[in-house]
Coordinates of C-alpha atoms in Angstrom, one line a residue:
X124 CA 0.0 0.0 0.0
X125 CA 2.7 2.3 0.7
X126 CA 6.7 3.0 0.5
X127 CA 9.7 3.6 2.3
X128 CA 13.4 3.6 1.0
X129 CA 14.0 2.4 5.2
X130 CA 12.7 -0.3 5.7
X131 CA 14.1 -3.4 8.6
X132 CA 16.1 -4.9 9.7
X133 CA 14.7 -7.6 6.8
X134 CA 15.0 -10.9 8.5
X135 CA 15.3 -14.6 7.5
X136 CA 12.5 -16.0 5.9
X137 CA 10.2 -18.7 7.8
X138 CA 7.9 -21.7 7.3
X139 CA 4.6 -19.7 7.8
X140 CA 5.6 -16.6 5.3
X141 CA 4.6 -18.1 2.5
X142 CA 1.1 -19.8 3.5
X143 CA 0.0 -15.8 4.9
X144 CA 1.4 -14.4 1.9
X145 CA 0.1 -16.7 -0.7
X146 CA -3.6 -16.0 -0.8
X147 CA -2.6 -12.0 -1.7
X148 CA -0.7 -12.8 -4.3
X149 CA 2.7 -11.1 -2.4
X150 CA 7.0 -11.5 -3.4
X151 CA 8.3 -12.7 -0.3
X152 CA 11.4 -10.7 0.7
X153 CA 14.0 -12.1 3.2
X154 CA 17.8 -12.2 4.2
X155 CA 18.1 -15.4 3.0
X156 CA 17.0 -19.1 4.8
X157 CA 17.7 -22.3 5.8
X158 CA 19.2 -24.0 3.7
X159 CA 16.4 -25.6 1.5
X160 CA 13.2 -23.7 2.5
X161 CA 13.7 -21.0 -0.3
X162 CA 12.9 -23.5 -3.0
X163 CA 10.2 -24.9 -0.8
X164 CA 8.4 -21.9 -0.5
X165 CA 8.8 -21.0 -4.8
X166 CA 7.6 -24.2 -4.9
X167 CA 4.2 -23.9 -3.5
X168 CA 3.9 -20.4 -5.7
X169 CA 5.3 -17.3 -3.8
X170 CA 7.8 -15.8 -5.5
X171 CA 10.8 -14.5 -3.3
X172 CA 13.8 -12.1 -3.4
X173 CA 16.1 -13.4 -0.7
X174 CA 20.2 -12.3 -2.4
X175 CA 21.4 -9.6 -0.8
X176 CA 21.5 -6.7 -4.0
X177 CA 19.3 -4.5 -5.6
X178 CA 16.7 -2.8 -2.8
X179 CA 18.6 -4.3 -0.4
X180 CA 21.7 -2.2 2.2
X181 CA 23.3 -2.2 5.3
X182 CA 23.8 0.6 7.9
X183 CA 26.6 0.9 10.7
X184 CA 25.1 4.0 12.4
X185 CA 21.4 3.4 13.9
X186 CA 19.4 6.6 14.8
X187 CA 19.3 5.1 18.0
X188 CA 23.3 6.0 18.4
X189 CA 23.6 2.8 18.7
X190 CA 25.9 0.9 16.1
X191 CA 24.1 -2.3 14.1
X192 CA 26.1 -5.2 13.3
X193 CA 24.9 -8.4 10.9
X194 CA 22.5 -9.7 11.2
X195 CA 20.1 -6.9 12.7
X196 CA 21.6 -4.3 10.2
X197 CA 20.2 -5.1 7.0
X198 CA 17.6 -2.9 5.5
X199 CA 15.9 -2.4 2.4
X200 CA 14.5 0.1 0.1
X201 CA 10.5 -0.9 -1.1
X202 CA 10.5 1.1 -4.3
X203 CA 13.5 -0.8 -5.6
X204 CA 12.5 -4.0 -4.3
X205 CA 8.6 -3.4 -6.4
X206 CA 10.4 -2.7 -9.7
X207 CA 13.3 -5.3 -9.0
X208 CA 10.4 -7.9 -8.5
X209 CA 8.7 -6.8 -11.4
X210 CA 12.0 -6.8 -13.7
X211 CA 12.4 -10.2 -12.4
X212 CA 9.0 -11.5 -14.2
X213 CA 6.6 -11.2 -10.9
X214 CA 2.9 -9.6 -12.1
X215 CA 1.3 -8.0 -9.4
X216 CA -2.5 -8.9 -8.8
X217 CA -4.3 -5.2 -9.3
X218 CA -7.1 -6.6 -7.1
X219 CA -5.7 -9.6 -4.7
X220 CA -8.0 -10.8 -2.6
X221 CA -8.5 -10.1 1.0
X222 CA -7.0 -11.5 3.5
X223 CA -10.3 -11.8 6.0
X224 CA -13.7 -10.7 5.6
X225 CA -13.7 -6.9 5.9
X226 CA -16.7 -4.6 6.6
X227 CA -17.7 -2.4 10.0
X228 CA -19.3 -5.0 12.4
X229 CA -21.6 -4.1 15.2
X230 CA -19.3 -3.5 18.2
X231 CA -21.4 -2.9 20.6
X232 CA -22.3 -6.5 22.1
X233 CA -18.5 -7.5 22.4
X234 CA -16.7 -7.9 25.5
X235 CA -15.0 -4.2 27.2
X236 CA -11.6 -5.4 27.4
X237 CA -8.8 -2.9 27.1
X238 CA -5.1 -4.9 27.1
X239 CA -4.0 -8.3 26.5
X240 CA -1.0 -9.9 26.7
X241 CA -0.2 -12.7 24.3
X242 CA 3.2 -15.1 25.3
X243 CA 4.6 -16.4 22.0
X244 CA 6.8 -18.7 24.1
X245 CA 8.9 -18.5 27.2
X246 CA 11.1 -16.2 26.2
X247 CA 8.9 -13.5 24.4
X248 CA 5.6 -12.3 25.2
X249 CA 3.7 -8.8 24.2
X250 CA 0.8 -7.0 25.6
X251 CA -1.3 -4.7 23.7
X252 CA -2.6 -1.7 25.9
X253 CA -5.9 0.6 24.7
X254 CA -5.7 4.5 25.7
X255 CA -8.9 5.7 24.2
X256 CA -7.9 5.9 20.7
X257 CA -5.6 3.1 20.1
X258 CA -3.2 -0.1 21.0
X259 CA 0.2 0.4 22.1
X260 CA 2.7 -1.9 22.2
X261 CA 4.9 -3.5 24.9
X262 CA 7.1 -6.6 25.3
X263 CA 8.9 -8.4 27.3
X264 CA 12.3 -10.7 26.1
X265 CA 14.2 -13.0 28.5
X266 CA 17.4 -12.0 26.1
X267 CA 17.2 -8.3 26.8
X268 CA 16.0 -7.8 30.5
X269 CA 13.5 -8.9 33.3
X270 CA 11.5 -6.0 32.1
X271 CA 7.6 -7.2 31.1
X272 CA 6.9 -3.5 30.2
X273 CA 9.7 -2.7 27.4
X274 CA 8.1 0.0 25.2
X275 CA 7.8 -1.1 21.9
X276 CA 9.2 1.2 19.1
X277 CA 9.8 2.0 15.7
X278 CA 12.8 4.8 14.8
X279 CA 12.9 6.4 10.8
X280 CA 16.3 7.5 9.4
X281 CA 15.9 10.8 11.1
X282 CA 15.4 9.3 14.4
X283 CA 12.2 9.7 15.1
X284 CA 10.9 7.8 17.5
X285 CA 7.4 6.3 17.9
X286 CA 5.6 3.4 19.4
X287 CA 4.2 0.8 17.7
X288 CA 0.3 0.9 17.9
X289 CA -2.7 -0.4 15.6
X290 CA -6.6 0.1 16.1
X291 CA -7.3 -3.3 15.1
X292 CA -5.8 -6.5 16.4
X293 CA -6.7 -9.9 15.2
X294 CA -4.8 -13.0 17.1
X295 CA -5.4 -16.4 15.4
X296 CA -4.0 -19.3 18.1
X297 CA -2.8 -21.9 15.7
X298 CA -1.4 -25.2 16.3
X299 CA 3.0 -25.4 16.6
X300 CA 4.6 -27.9 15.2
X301 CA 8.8 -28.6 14.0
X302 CA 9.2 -28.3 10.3
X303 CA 11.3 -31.1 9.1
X304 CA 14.4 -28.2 8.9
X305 CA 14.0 -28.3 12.2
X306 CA 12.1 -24.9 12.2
X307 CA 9.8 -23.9 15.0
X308 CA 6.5 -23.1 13.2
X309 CA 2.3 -23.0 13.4
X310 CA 0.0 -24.1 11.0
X311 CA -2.4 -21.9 9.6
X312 CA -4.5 -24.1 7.9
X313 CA -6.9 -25.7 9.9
X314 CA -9.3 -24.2 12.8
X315 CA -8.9 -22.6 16.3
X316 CA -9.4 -19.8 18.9
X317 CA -9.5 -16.4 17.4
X318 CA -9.7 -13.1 19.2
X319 CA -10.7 -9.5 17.8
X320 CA -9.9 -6.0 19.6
X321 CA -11.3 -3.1 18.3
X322 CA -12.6 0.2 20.0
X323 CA -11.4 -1.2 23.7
X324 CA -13.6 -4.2 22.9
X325 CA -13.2 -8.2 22.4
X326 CA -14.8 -10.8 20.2
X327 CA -13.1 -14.0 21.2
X328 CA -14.3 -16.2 18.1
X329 CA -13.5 -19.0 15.8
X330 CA -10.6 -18.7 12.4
X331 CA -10.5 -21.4 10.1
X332 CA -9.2 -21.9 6.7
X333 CA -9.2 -25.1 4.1
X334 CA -5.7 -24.1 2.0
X335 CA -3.0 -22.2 1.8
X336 CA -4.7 -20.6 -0.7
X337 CA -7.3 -19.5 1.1
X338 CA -8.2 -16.3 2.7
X339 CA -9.1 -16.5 6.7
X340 CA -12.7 -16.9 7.9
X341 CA -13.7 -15.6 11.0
X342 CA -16.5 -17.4 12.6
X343 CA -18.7 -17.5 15.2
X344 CA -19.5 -20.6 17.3
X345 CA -22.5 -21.7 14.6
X346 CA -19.7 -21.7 11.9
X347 CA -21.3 -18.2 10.6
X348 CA -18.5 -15.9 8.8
X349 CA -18.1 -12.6 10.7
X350 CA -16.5 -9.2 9.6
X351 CA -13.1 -8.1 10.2
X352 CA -13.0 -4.4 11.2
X353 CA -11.5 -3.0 8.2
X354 CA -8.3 -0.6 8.0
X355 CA -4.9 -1.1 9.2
X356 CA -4.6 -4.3 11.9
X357 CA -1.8 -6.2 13.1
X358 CA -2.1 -9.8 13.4
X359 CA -0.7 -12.4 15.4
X360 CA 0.2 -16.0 15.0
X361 CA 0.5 -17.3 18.5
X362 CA 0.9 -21.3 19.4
X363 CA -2.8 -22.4 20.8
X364 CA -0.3 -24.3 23.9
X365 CA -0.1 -20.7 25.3
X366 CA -2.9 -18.8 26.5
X367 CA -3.3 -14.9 26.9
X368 CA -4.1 -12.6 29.9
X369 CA -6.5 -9.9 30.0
X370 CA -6.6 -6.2 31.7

């Protein structure tokens, strides 16, 4: 939807990129893989641009002050990533379609719940606080601290500094599992627990989905699709083995 010629640090690609990524019709971009995946995921139809050249740099300096060192220093440009992707024979979808079931769903019966915090496993976990207008972000990583309230933020090239926030959040629990690289990875085709925040308010709900081909279906406990609020949302992929808390 939009650009930036700033854009990371661009990471290693995973086993669960491409089965978001296909039903959009989307170029994966990545640092690179484990050896093998790369082909795995070209094989089942999403095209990726994983060698380190054209839309791709690394800085030394961080805004922060803080110097970045491989592999957290690698960023990319978008606009030269687009037209590298479209040199290299990819034809974007004009009119992919979406992800979930968009529209602007009657609020007013769901729950009045204003943070949760969802652990990803035991060493990361991230809670999602509403002020009145949106969700802010905060995490906590066994790697960086004992902290559980570590303000999450993003930082442009000219050092500005903001925290990461979304109005929408939609969490889809899905089953882990170890991908024969020896991968940690969730499966998002299939069913499970789904939860919605919007507005300082929660629909805990139903996702499932038939293919990797497939868009997501939200649905209530009758199997009836619901809508997504539409806009801007964040989702999460978090192993149904670990359960969130609620403020």
């Amino acid at each position: 939807q939009s650009n930036t010629n700033y854009h990371g640090p661009v990471r290693s690609a995973r086993p669960t990129d491409p089965t978001v990524l296909r039903p959009v019709g989307g170029v994966l971009v990545a640092s690179g893989g484990t050896p093998g995946l790369i082909p795995e995921i070209i094989s089942i139809g999403v095209p990726v641009i994983s060698d380190q050249r054209t839309g791709y740099y690394r800085i030394s300096d961080h805004p922060s002050g803080t110097t970045r060192k491989a592999p957290h220093n690698l960023y990319a440009d978008t606009n030269a990533l687009r037209t590298r992707a479209i040199n290299s024979g990819y034809k974007p979808t004009t009119h992919p379609q979406p992800l979930f079931a968009w529209g602007d769903p009657e609020t007013s019966s769901w729950q009045d719940t204003k943070n949760i915090t969802l652990t990803f496993s035991n060493y990361t976990r991230v809670t999602w606080k509403w002020n009145g207008y949106e969700y802010r972000r905060t995490f906590y990583d066994a790697y960086v601290g004992s902290s559980s309230t570590n303000i999450h933020n993003t930082i442009s090239q000219y050092g500005v500094i903001k925290q990461i926030s979304t109005k929408t959040l939609i969490t889809l629990f899905c089953e882990p599992y170890i991908h024969p690289l020896q991968l940690p990875s969730v499966k998002t085709v299939g069913e499970g627990r789904a939860i919605i925040m919007h507005d300082g308010k929660l629909l805990d709900v139903f996702w499932k989905r038939g293919d990797n081909i497939d868009p997501f279906h939200i649905v209530d406990i009758n199997g009836n699709e619901l809508f997504v609020p539409k806009g801007k949302v964040w989702i999460s992929l978090v192993p149904n083995t670990k359960f969130p808390s609620f403020g």
